PDB file of C-alpha atoms in Angstrom:
ATOM      1  CA  MET F  17     -39.819  -1.141  -5.953  1.00 63.00           C
ATOM      2  CA  PRO F  18     -39.552   1.134  -2.830  1.00 73.00           C
ATOM      3  CA  ILE F  19     -42.075   3.956  -2.778  1.00 76.00           C
ATOM      4  CA  PHE F  20     -39.319   6.607  -2.701  1.00 74.00           C
ATOM      5  CA  LEU F  21     -37.808   5.311  -5.945  1.00 81.00           C
ATOM      6  CA  ARG F  22     -41.272   5.142  -7.512  1.00 80.00           C
ATOM      7  CA  VAL F  23     -41.900   8.796  -6.626  1.00 80.00           C
ATOM      8  CA  ILE F  24     -38.520   9.776  -8.121  1.00 86.00           C
ATOM      9  CA  ARG F  25     -39.351   7.902 -11.322  1.00 84.00           C
ATOM     10  CA  TYR F  26     -42.802   9.525 -11.514  1.00 83.00           C
ATOM     11  CA  TRP F  27     -41.254  12.958 -10.960  1.00 87.00           C
ATOM     12  CA  ALA F  28     -38.811  12.351 -13.809  1.00 88.00           C
ATOM     13  CA  ILE F  29     -41.601  11.320 -16.185  1.00 87.00           C
ATOM     14  CA  ALA F  30     -43.877  14.163 -15.066  1.00 86.00           C
ATOM     15  CA  GLY F  31     -41.002  16.625 -15.494  1.00 87.00           C
ATOM     16  CA  LEU F  32     -40.497  15.559 -19.107  1.00 91.00           C
ATOM     17  CA  ILE F  33     -44.227  15.877 -19.783  1.00 89.00           C
ATOM     18  CA  ALA F  34     -44.316  19.282 -18.064  1.00 88.00           C
ATOM     19  CA  THR F  35     -41.419  20.552 -20.174  1.00 90.00           C
ATOM     20  CA  ALA F  36     -43.074  19.490 -23.424  1.00 90.00           C
ATOM     21  CA  MET F  37     -46.455  20.897 -22.421  1.00 88.00           C
ATOM     22  CA  ALA F  38     -44.961  24.181 -21.167  1.00 87.00           C
ATOM     23  CA  LEU F  39     -43.264  24.751 -24.518  1.00 89.00           C
ATOM     24  CA  PHE F  40     -46.429  23.866 -26.409  1.00 88.00           C
ATOM     25  CA  THR F  41     -48.896  25.891 -24.318  1.00 85.00           C
ATOM     26  CA  ALA F  42     -46.531  28.909 -24.319  1.00 85.00           C
ATOM     27  CA  PHE F  43     -46.511  28.838 -28.117  1.00 85.00           C
ATOM     28  CA  GLN F  44     -50.288  28.382 -28.212  1.00 84.00           C
ATOM     29  CA  THR F  45     -50.882  31.275 -25.789  1.00 81.00           C
ATOM     30  CA  ARG F  46     -48.606  33.628 -27.732  1.00 80.00           C
ATOM     31  CA  LEU F  47     -50.378  32.670 -30.950  1.00 82.00           C
ATOM     32  CA  GLN F  48     -53.747  33.517 -29.370  1.00 80.00           C
ATOM     33  CA  PHE F  49     -52.434  36.955 -28.346  1.00 76.00           C
ATOM     34  CA  LEU F  50     -51.122  37.584 -31.846  1.00 79.00           C
ATOM     35  CA  LEU F  51     -54.445  36.594 -33.429  1.00 79.00           C
ATOM     36  CA  ARG F  52     -56.184  39.134 -31.171  1.00 78.00           C
ATOM     37  CA  GLY F  53     -53.687  41.789 -32.304  1.00 77.00           C
ATOM     38  CA  GLU F  54     -51.945  41.929 -28.926  1.00 72.00           C
ATOM     39  CA  GLU F  55     -48.213  41.641 -28.372  1.00 72.00           C
ATOM     40  CA  MET F  56     -46.954  39.025 -25.943  1.00 73.00           C
ATOM     41  CA  SER F  57     -43.371  37.781 -25.772  1.00 76.00           C
ATOM     42  CA  TYR F  58     -42.740  34.062 -25.961  1.00 79.00           C
ATOM     43  CA  SER F  59     -40.566  34.245 -22.834  1.00 80.00           C
ATOM     44  CA  GLY F  60     -43.472  35.732 -20.871  1.00 78.00           C
ATOM     45  CA  THR F  61     -45.912  33.016 -21.911  1.00 83.00           C
ATOM     46  CA  LEU F  62     -43.224  30.366 -21.368  1.00 87.00           C
ATOM     47  CA  LEU F  63     -42.639  31.601 -17.810  1.00 86.00           C
ATOM     48  CA  TRP F  64     -46.356  31.405 -17.003  1.00 84.00           C
ATOM     49  CA  SER F  65     -46.720  27.948 -18.581  1.00 88.00           C
ATOM     50  CA  SER F  66     -43.592  26.650 -16.849  1.00 89.00           C
ATOM     51  CA  VAL F  67     -44.868  27.657 -13.397  1.00 89.00           C
ATOM     52  CA  ILE F  68     -48.252  26.022 -14.066  1.00 89.00           C
ATOM     53  CA  TRP F  69     -46.868  22.786 -15.536  1.00 91.00           C
ATOM     54  CA  TYR F  70     -43.937  22.236 -13.186  1.00 91.00           C
ATOM     55  CA  ILE F  71     -46.213  22.610 -10.170  1.00 91.00           C
ATOM     56  CA  TRP F  72     -48.434  19.985 -11.833  1.00 91.00           C
ATOM     57  CA  ALA F  73     -45.353  17.734 -12.236  1.00 91.00           C
ATOM     58  CA  LEU F  74     -44.537  18.233  -8.539  1.00 90.00           C
ATOM     59  CA  LEU F  75     -48.000  17.030  -7.450  1.00 90.00           C
ATOM     60  CA  ALA F  76     -48.618  14.369 -10.125  1.00 90.00           C
ATOM     61  CA  PRO F  77     -46.711  11.466  -8.436  1.00 90.00           C
ATOM     62  CA  PHE F  78     -48.954  11.654  -5.369  1.00 89.00           C
ATOM     63  CA  ALA F  79     -52.065  11.402  -7.543  1.00 89.00           C
ATOM     64  CA  ILE F  80     -50.509   8.409  -9.305  1.00 89.00           C
ATOM     65  CA  LEU F  81     -49.735   6.662  -6.018  1.00 88.00           C
ATOM     66  CA  LEU F  82     -53.253   7.250  -4.692  1.00 88.00           C
ATOM     67  CA  THR F  83     -54.854   5.956  -7.891  1.00 88.00           C
ATOM     68  CA  THR F  84     -52.567   2.912  -7.956  1.00 87.00           C
ATOM     69  CA  ARG F  85     -53.513   2.065  -4.378  1.00 86.00           C
ATOM     70  CA  HIS F  86     -57.245   2.835  -4.789  1.00 85.00           C
ATOM     71  CA  PRO F  87     -58.241   2.263  -8.438  1.00 86.00           C
ATOM     72  CA  ILE F  88     -61.859   2.910  -9.374  1.00 86.00           C
ATOM     73  CA  GLU F  89     -63.347  -0.475 -10.259  1.00 82.00           C
ATOM     74  CA  LYS F  90     -66.370  -2.603  -9.467  1.00 81.00           C
ATOM     75  CA  GLY F  91     -66.521  -4.068  -6.007  1.00 77.00           C
ATOM     76  CA  PRO F  92     -67.112  -3.147  -2.362  1.00 81.00           C
ATOM     77  CA  ALA F  93     -64.375  -0.482  -2.494  1.00 81.00           C
ATOM     78  CA  LEU F  94     -65.929   1.417  -5.435  1.00 86.00           C
ATOM     79  CA  ILE F  95     -67.615   4.162  -3.377  1.00 88.00           C
ATOM     80  CA  LYS F  96     -64.536   4.589  -1.169  1.00 88.00           C
ATOM     81  CA  SER F  97     -62.269   4.968  -4.218  1.00 87.00           C
ATOM     82  CA  VAL F  98     -64.585   7.521  -5.876  1.00 89.00           C
ATOM     83  CA  VAL F  99     -64.834   9.576  -2.671  1.00 90.00           C
ATOM     84  CA  LEU F 100     -61.050   9.510  -2.222  1.00 89.00           C
ATOM     85  CA  GLN F 101     -60.508  10.653  -5.807  1.00 89.00           C
ATOM     86  CA  ILE F 102     -62.995  13.529  -5.420  1.00 91.00           C
ATOM     87  CA  ILE F 103     -61.357  14.670  -2.178  1.00 91.00           C
ATOM     88  CA  PHE F 104     -57.821  14.365  -3.495  1.00 91.00           C
ATOM     89  CA  GLY F 105     -58.806  15.995  -6.797  1.00 90.00           C
ATOM     90  CA  ALA F 106     -60.082  19.042  -4.895  1.00 92.00           C
ATOM     91  CA  ILE F 107     -56.883  19.094  -2.802  1.00 92.00           C
ATOM     92  CA  PHE F 108     -54.794  18.747  -5.978  1.00 91.00           C
ATOM     93  CA  ILE F 109     -56.499  21.721  -7.656  1.00 91.00           C
ATOM     94  CA  GLY F 110     -56.434  23.887  -4.517  1.00 91.00           C
ATOM     95  CA  LEU F 111     -52.795  23.071  -3.707  1.00 91.00           C
ATOM     96  CA  HIS F 112     -51.779  23.740  -7.302  1.00 91.00           C
ATOM     97  CA  ALA F 113     -53.412  27.205  -7.181  1.00 90.00           C
ATOM     98  CA  THR F 114     -51.902  27.966  -3.762  1.00 90.00           C
ATOM     99  CA  ILE F 115     -48.333  27.100  -4.771  1.00 90.00           C
ATOM    100  CA  ALA F 116     -48.700  29.024  -8.029  1.00 88.00           C
ATOM    101  CA  ALA F 117     -50.041  32.070  -6.147  1.00 88.00           C
ATOM    102  CA  LEU F 118     -47.140  31.945  -3.671  1.00 88.00           C
ATOM    103  CA  ILE F 119     -44.689  31.954  -6.578  1.00 86.00           C
ATOM    104  CA  MET F 120     -46.454  34.580  -8.687  1.00 86.00           C
ATOM    105  CA  HIS F 121     -47.732  37.123  -6.144  1.00 80.00           C
ATOM    106  CA  ASP F 122     -44.314  38.771  -5.760  1.00 77.00           C
ATOM    107  CA  TYR F 123     -44.391  39.601  -9.465  1.00 77.00           C
ATOM    108  CA  PRO F 124     -48.039  40.545 -10.063  1.00 75.00           C
ATOM    109  CA  GLU F 125     -47.398  42.690 -13.139  1.00 75.00           C
ATOM    110  CA  GLN F 126     -45.294  40.035 -14.855  1.00 77.00           C
ATOM    111  CA  PHE F 127     -47.819  37.263 -14.243  1.00 78.00           C
ATOM    112  CA  GLY F 128     -50.932  39.434 -14.384  1.00 77.00           C
ATOM    113  CA  ILE F 129     -52.374  38.407 -11.012  1.00 79.00           C
ATOM    114  CA  LEU F 130     -53.332  40.185  -7.794  1.00 81.00           C
ATOM    115  CA  PRO F 131     -50.483  40.972  -5.360  1.00 80.00           C
ATOM    116  CA  GLU F 132     -52.184  39.539  -2.257  1.00 84.00           C
ATOM    117  CA  VAL F 133     -51.894  35.765  -1.792  1.00 84.00           C
ATOM    118  CA  GLY F 134     -55.544  35.081  -0.884  1.00 87.00           C
ATOM    119  CA  PRO F 135     -57.079  36.998  -3.789  1.00 87.00           C
ATOM    120  CA  ALA F 136     -54.365  35.587  -6.080  1.00 85.00           C
ATOM    121  CA  ILE F 137     -55.396  32.027  -5.140  1.00 87.00           C
ATOM    122  CA  LEU F 138     -59.035  32.778  -5.895  1.00 88.00           C
ATOM    123  CA  GLN F 139     -58.035  34.424  -9.176  1.00 85.00           C
ATOM    124  CA  LEU F 140     -55.971  31.382 -10.235  1.00 85.00           C
ATOM    125  CA  LEU F 141     -58.792  29.032  -9.258  1.00 87.00           C
ATOM    126  CA  ALA F 142     -61.174  31.067 -11.414  1.00 87.00           C
ATOM    127  CA  MET F 143     -58.681  31.117 -14.306  1.00 84.00           C
ATOM    128  CA  GLN F 144     -57.183  27.600 -13.998  1.00 83.00           C
ATOM    129  CA  GLY F 145     -59.716  25.564 -12.014  1.00 85.00           C
ATOM    130  CA  HIS F 146     -61.202  23.890 -15.102  1.00 86.00           C
ATOM    131  CA  TRP F 147     -57.693  23.137 -16.379  1.00 85.00           C
ATOM    132  CA  GLY F 148     -56.712  21.626 -13.027  1.00 85.00           C
ATOM    133  CA  LEU F 149     -59.806  19.398 -13.025  1.00 89.00           C
ATOM    134  CA  MET F 150     -59.230  18.189 -16.595  1.00 90.00           C
ATOM    135  CA  SER F 151     -55.521  17.539 -16.002  1.00 88.00           C
ATOM    136  CA  TYR F 152     -56.291  15.568 -12.828  1.00 89.00           C
ATOM    137  CA  VAL F 153     -58.980  13.482 -14.552  1.00 90.00           C
ATOM    138  CA  ALA F 154     -56.648  12.828 -17.492  1.00 89.00           C
ATOM    139  CA  LEU F 155     -53.868  11.757 -15.126  1.00 89.00           C
ATOM    140  CA  VAL F 156     -56.165   9.376 -13.225  1.00 90.00           C
ATOM    141  CA  ALA F 157     -57.461   7.951 -16.514  1.00 91.00           C
ATOM    142  CA  MET F 158     -53.905   7.277 -17.762  1.00 91.00           C
ATOM    143  CA  VAL F 159     -53.047   5.502 -14.513  1.00 90.00           C
ATOM    144  CA  HIS F 160     -56.137   3.297 -14.873  1.00 90.00           C
ATOM    145  CA  VAL F 161     -55.177   2.450 -18.451  1.00 91.00           C
ATOM    146  CA  ALA F 162     -51.701   1.436 -17.246  1.00 89.00           C
ATOM    147  CA  ILE F 163     -53.228  -0.692 -14.453  1.00 89.00           C
ATOM    148  CA  TYR F 164     -55.587  -2.514 -16.835  1.00 90.00           C
ATOM    149  CA  VAL F 165     -52.876  -3.059 -19.457  1.00 91.00           C
ATOM    150  CA  ARG F 166     -50.496  -4.481 -16.841  1.00 89.00           C
ATOM    151  CA  ARG F 167     -53.277  -6.668 -15.435  1.00 88.00           C
ATOM    152  CA  ALA F 168     -54.203  -7.938 -18.905  1.00 90.00           C
ATOM    153  CA  GLN F 169     -50.559  -8.799 -19.589  1.00 91.00           C
ATOM    154  CA  ALA F 170     -50.294 -10.683 -16.278  1.00 90.00           C
ATOM    155  CA  GLU F 171     -53.490 -12.619 -17.016  1.00 90.00           C
ATOM    156  CA  ALA F 172     -52.252 -13.465 -20.521  1.00 89.00           C
ATOM    157  CA  LEU F 173     -48.960 -14.748 -19.082  1.00 89.00           C
ATOM    158  CA  ALA F 174     -50.845 -16.787 -16.461  1.00 89.00           C
ATOM    159  CA  ARG F 175     -53.093 -18.334 -19.137  1.00 88.00           C
ATOM    160  CA  GLU F 176     -50.053 -19.162 -21.263  1.00 86.00           C
ATOM    161  CA  GLU F 177     -48.319 -20.746 -18.277  1.00 86.00           C
ATOM    162  CA  LEU F 178     -51.421 -22.841 -17.546  1.00 85.00           C
ATOM    163  CA  ARG F 179     -51.537 -23.991 -21.179  1.00 83.00           C
ATOM    164  CA  THR F 180     -47.852 -24.908 -20.996  1.00 80.00           C
ATOM    165  CA  GLN F 181     -48.362 -26.817 -17.752  1.00 82.00           C
ATOM    166  CA  ALA F 182     -51.382 -28.627 -19.212  1.00 78.00           C
ATOM    167  CA  ALA F 183     -49.394 -29.620 -22.307  1.00 71.00           C
ATOM    168  CA  SER F 184     -46.503 -30.833 -20.138  1.00 71.00           C
ATOM    169  CA  ALA F 185     -48.899 -32.831 -17.957  1.00 72.00           C
ATOM    170  CA  GLN F 186     -50.431 -34.444 -21.045  1.00 70.00           C
ATOM    171  CA  LEU F 187     -47.006 -35.355 -22.372  1.00 57.00           C
ATOM    172  CA  MET F 188     -45.977 -36.819 -19.019  1.00 65.00           C
ATOM    173  CA  ALA F 189     -49.195 -38.821 -18.775  1.00 60.00           C
ATOM    174  CA  LEU F 190     -48.688 -40.117 -22.310  1.00 51.00           C
ATOM    175  CA  ALA F 191     -45.092 -41.050 -21.524  1.00 50.00           C
ATOM    176  CA  GLN F 192     -46.167 -42.846 -18.325  1.00 57.00           C
ATOM    177  CA  GLN F 193     -48.765 -44.779 -20.325  1.00 54.00           C
ATOM    178  CA  MET F 194     -46.349 -45.664 -23.108  1.00 50.00           C
ATOM    179  CA  GLN F 195     -43.461 -46.800 -20.908  1.00 60.00           C
ATOM    180  CA  PRO F 196     -45.359 -49.586 -19.021  1.00 66.00           C
ATOM    181  CA  HIS F 197     -46.957 -50.773 -22.280  1.00 68.00           C
ATOM    182  CA  PHE F 198     -43.584 -50.930 -23.973  1.00 69.00           C
ATOM    183  CA  LEU F 199     -42.035 -52.741 -21.006  1.00 71.00           C
ATOM    184  CA  PHE F 200     -44.774 -55.381 -20.775  1.00 71.00           C
ATOM    185  CA  ASN F 201     -44.843 -55.893 -24.537  1.00 72.00           C
ATOM    186  CA  ALA F 202     -41.085 -56.463 -24.453  1.00 78.00           C
ATOM    187  CA  LEU F 203     -41.393 -58.934 -21.556  1.00 76.00           C
ATOM    188  CA  ASN F 204     -44.218 -60.801 -23.302  1.00 77.00           C
ATOM    189  CA  ALA F 205     -42.104 -61.047 -26.434  1.00 81.00           C
ATOM    190  CA  LEU F 206     -39.226 -62.393 -24.315  1.00 82.00           C
ATOM    191  CA  VAL F 207     -41.537 -64.995 -22.741  1.00 80.00           C
ATOM    192  CA  ALA F 208     -42.656 -66.148 -26.206  1.00 81.00           C
ATOM    193  CA  MET F 209     -39.023 -66.629 -27.310  1.00 84.00           C
ATOM    194  CA  GLN F 210     -38.158 -68.858 -24.343  1.00 84.00           C
ATOM    195  CA  PRO F 211     -38.811 -72.627 -24.082  1.00 86.00           C
ATOM    196  CA  GLU F 212     -42.210 -73.405 -22.625  1.00 84.00           C
ATOM    197  CA  GLY F 213     -42.013 -74.099 -18.891  1.00 77.00           C
ATOM    198  CA  SER F 214     -38.317 -73.286 -18.685  1.00 81.00           C
ATOM    199  CA  ALA F 215     -36.772 -71.619 -15.665  1.00 79.00           C
ATOM    200  CA  ALA F 216     -35.973 -68.551 -17.771  1.00 82.00           C
ATOM    201  CA  GLN F 217     -39.591 -68.266 -18.902  1.00 82.00           C
ATOM    202  CA  THR F 218     -40.871 -68.662 -15.337  1.00 80.00           C
ATOM    203  CA  PHE F 219     -38.417 -66.009 -14.157  1.00 81.00           C
ATOM    204  CA  THR F 220     -39.524 -63.576 -16.874  1.00 84.00           C
ATOM    205  CA  ILE F 221     -43.204 -64.155 -16.120  1.00 82.00           C
ATOM    206  CA  ARG F 222     -42.701 -63.519 -12.403  1.00 81.00           C
ATOM    207  CA  LEU F 223     -40.656 -60.407 -13.164  1.00 81.00           C
ATOM    208  CA  ALA F 224     -43.511 -59.117 -15.336  1.00 81.00           C
ATOM    209  CA  ASP F 225     -46.005 -59.924 -12.570  1.00 79.00           C
ATOM    210  CA  MET F 226     -43.955 -58.037  -9.999  1.00 79.00           C
ATOM    211  CA  LEU F 227     -43.516 -54.983 -12.213  1.00 78.00           C
ATOM    212  CA  ARG F 228     -47.216 -54.963 -13.036  1.00 77.00           C
ATOM    213  CA  ILE F 229     -48.129 -55.000  -9.335  1.00 75.00           C
ATOM    214  CA  LEU F 230     -45.665 -52.179  -8.617  1.00 73.00           C
ATOM    215  CA  LEU F 231     -46.921 -50.002 -11.474  1.00 71.00           C
ATOM    216  CA  GLN F 232     -50.609 -50.588 -10.824  1.00 68.00           C
ATOM    217  CA  GLY F 233     -50.282 -49.872  -7.104  1.00 65.00           C
ATOM    218  CA  GLY F 234     -47.824 -46.995  -7.361  1.00 60.00           C
ATOM    219  CA  ASP F 235     -50.449 -44.326  -6.680  1.00 64.00           C
ATOM    220  CA  ARG F 236     -52.208 -46.144  -3.833  1.00 72.00           C
ATOM    221  CA  ALA F 237     -51.576 -45.530  -0.145  1.00 79.00           C
ATOM    222  CA  THR F 238     -52.965 -48.881   1.017  1.00 85.00           C
ATOM    223  CA  ALA F 239     -53.340 -52.400  -0.346  1.00 86.00           C
ATOM    224  CA  THR F 240     -54.996 -55.629   0.784  1.00 90.00           C
ATOM    225  CA  LEU F 241     -52.913 -58.290   2.475  1.00 92.00           C
ATOM    226  CA  ARG F 242     -53.605 -60.583  -0.516  1.00 91.00           C
ATOM    227  CA  GLU F 243     -52.074 -58.003  -2.899  1.00 88.00           C
ATOM    228  CA  GLU F 244     -49.039 -57.624  -0.654  1.00 89.00           C
ATOM    229  CA  ILE F 245     -48.563 -61.407  -0.522  1.00 91.00           C
ATOM    230  CA  ALA F 246     -48.810 -61.624  -4.328  1.00 88.00           C
ATOM    231  CA  LEU F 247     -46.014 -59.068  -4.619  1.00 86.00           C
ATOM    232  CA  VAL F 248     -43.883 -60.989  -2.092  1.00 89.00           C
ATOM    233  CA  GLU F 249     -44.477 -64.270  -3.969  1.00 88.00           C
ATOM    234  CA  ALA F 250     -43.386 -62.702  -7.264  1.00 85.00           C
ATOM    235  CA  TYR F 251     -40.292 -61.255  -5.612  1.00 86.00           C
ATOM    236  CA  LEU F 252     -39.411 -64.616  -4.002  1.00 88.00           C
ATOM    237  CA  GLU F 253     -39.661 -66.405  -7.360  1.00 84.00           C
ATOM    238  CA  ILE F 254     -37.143 -63.936  -8.800  1.00 82.00           C
ATOM    239  CA  GLU F 255     -34.780 -64.379  -5.849  1.00 84.00           C
ATOM    240  CA  ARG F 256     -35.158 -68.164  -6.033  1.00 84.00           C
ATOM    241  CA  ALA F 257     -33.752 -68.065  -9.564  1.00 80.00           C
ATOM    242  CA  ARG F 258     -30.617 -66.494  -8.090  1.00 80.00           C
ATOM    243  CA  LEU F 259     -30.349 -68.422  -4.821  1.00 83.00           C
ATOM    244  CA  GLY F 260     -31.814 -71.759  -5.859  1.00 84.00           C
ATOM    245  CA  SER F 261     -32.260 -74.285  -3.073  1.00 84.00           C
ATOM    246  CA  ARG F 262     -30.638 -71.929  -0.585  1.00 87.00           C
ATOM    247  CA  LEU F 263     -33.917 -70.023  -0.417  1.00 88.00           C
ATOM    248  CA  ARG F 264     -36.753 -71.945   1.243  1.00 90.00           C
ATOM    249  CA  THR F 265     -40.123 -70.241   1.773  1.00 89.00           C
ATOM    250  CA  ASN F 266     -43.460 -71.082   3.301  1.00 91.00           C
ATOM    251  CA  ILE F 267     -46.328 -68.571   3.305  1.00 90.00           C
ATOM    252  CA  ASP F 268     -49.316 -69.383   5.491  1.00 91.00           C
ATOM    253  CA  VAL F 269     -52.061 -66.762   5.548  1.00 90.00           C
ATOM    254  CA  SER F 270     -55.620 -67.327   6.673  1.00 90.00           C
ATOM    255  CA  GLU F 271     -58.248 -66.425   4.086  1.00 88.00           C
ATOM    256  CA  SER F 272     -60.133 -64.513   6.766  1.00 91.00           C
ATOM    257  CA  VAL F 273     -57.516 -61.737   6.701  1.00 92.00           C
ATOM    258  CA  ASP F 274     -56.871 -61.636   2.932  1.00 88.00           C
ATOM    259  CA  GLN F 275     -58.854 -58.416   2.515  1.00 91.00           C
ATOM    260  CA  CYS F 276     -57.403 -56.572   5.485  1.00 93.00           C
ATOM    261  CA  ARG F 277     -55.811 -53.328   4.361  1.00 92.00           C
ATOM    262  CA  LEU F 278     -52.341 -52.139   5.309  1.00 89.00           C
ATOM    263  CA  PRO F 279     -49.811 -49.606   3.951  1.00 89.00           C
ATOM    264  CA  ALA F 280     -48.890 -50.457   0.370  1.00 84.00           C
ATOM    265  CA  PHE F 281     -45.503 -52.151  -0.249  1.00 82.00           C
ATOM    266  CA  ILE F 282     -44.854 -52.713   3.453  1.00 87.00           C
ATOM    267  CA  LEU F 283     -44.080 -56.470   3.333  1.00 89.00           C
ATOM    268  CA  GLN F 284     -41.749 -56.775   0.344  1.00 86.00           C
ATOM    269  CA  PRO F 285     -38.978 -54.558   1.850  1.00 88.00           C
ATOM    270  CA  LEU F 286     -39.033 -56.716   5.013  1.00 91.00           C
ATOM    271  CA  VAL F 287     -38.599 -59.896   2.951  1.00 90.00           C
ATOM    272  CA  GLU F 288     -35.940 -58.259   0.786  1.00 89.00           C
ATOM    273  CA  ASN F 289     -33.932 -57.178   3.837  1.00 89.00           C
ATOM    274  CA  ALA F 290     -34.153 -60.683   5.303  1.00 89.00           C
ATOM    275  CA  ILE F 291     -32.759 -62.178   2.094  1.00 88.00           C
ATOM    276  CA  THR F 292     -30.124 -59.480   1.470  1.00 88.00           C
ATOM    277  CA  HIS F 293     -28.713 -59.316   4.993  1.00 88.00           C
ATOM    278  CA  SER F 294     -29.181 -62.932   6.099  1.00 87.00           C
ATOM    279  CA  ILE F 295     -29.990 -65.727   3.645  1.00 86.00           C
ATOM    280  CA  SER F 296     -27.848 -64.525   0.707  1.00 83.00           C
ATOM    281  CA  ARG F 297     -24.831 -64.258   3.022  1.00 85.00           C
ATOM    282  CA  THR F 298     -25.309 -67.735   4.505  1.00 85.00           C
ATOM    283  CA  PRO F 299     -23.870 -70.638   2.452  1.00 84.00           C
ATOM    284  CA  ALA F 300     -26.555 -72.995   3.740  1.00 84.00           C
ATOM    285  CA  GLY F 301     -29.317 -70.496   2.991  1.00 83.00           C
ATOM    286  CA  GLY F 302     -32.409 -70.445   5.095  1.00 86.00           C
TER     287      GLY F 302
END
């Protein structure tokens, strides 16, 4: 949210608080006068309280912004944050007294303060300094509570998201384990139902071999030449069931290079392309 809109929102909230507190403190002040046997109109006490509290509401958003930007918490910035709060707290109290004096000094009898601005500021500091300090500390404390509550909520949401991701990962891993097992069990059952040594049984066995190689090597970046040749041989057996005598193969690999490593699954696509785009389209095969 833009800082201007945040200040407007803080002013609105502070204004509501100031209105409630002005009404309450005006009633409390009038009650104190009555208990001492002195007469004081509610409008007079309300005017005094309104000036004090609405000036507080005017300055409160800036204290909130400072505290939000520099919260007091453990770490290398602790001393800096404490010093900033002390300095701004003093400015807050002094500025509050100055603005109040500027408003009240034209009506010294109504507000009961000195007519000169300088002495009026000192008088208000003597009368309201402790109140200004307590109100500033209370405001900073409320902002810290809001920061910690918001941070705790964010951490709780992050922990819940991690638990959800962990559960999803476990389910995916379980599904990935179950699917190959189910597939191979089904292929083994199919092999058992076919005549021993039949072309269909040989085809099914080679299909199972090829799928096993693909699944076992799916997370590897490299493979040995022997593993790549085994995959090509399984693939050729499957294609031979479709093409028959049209497909003629001869694989000649020296044992000295069997363990050489190369990118996984690099040979089978070459063989597949040769069959798809050449041999399968040629009546005589190749």
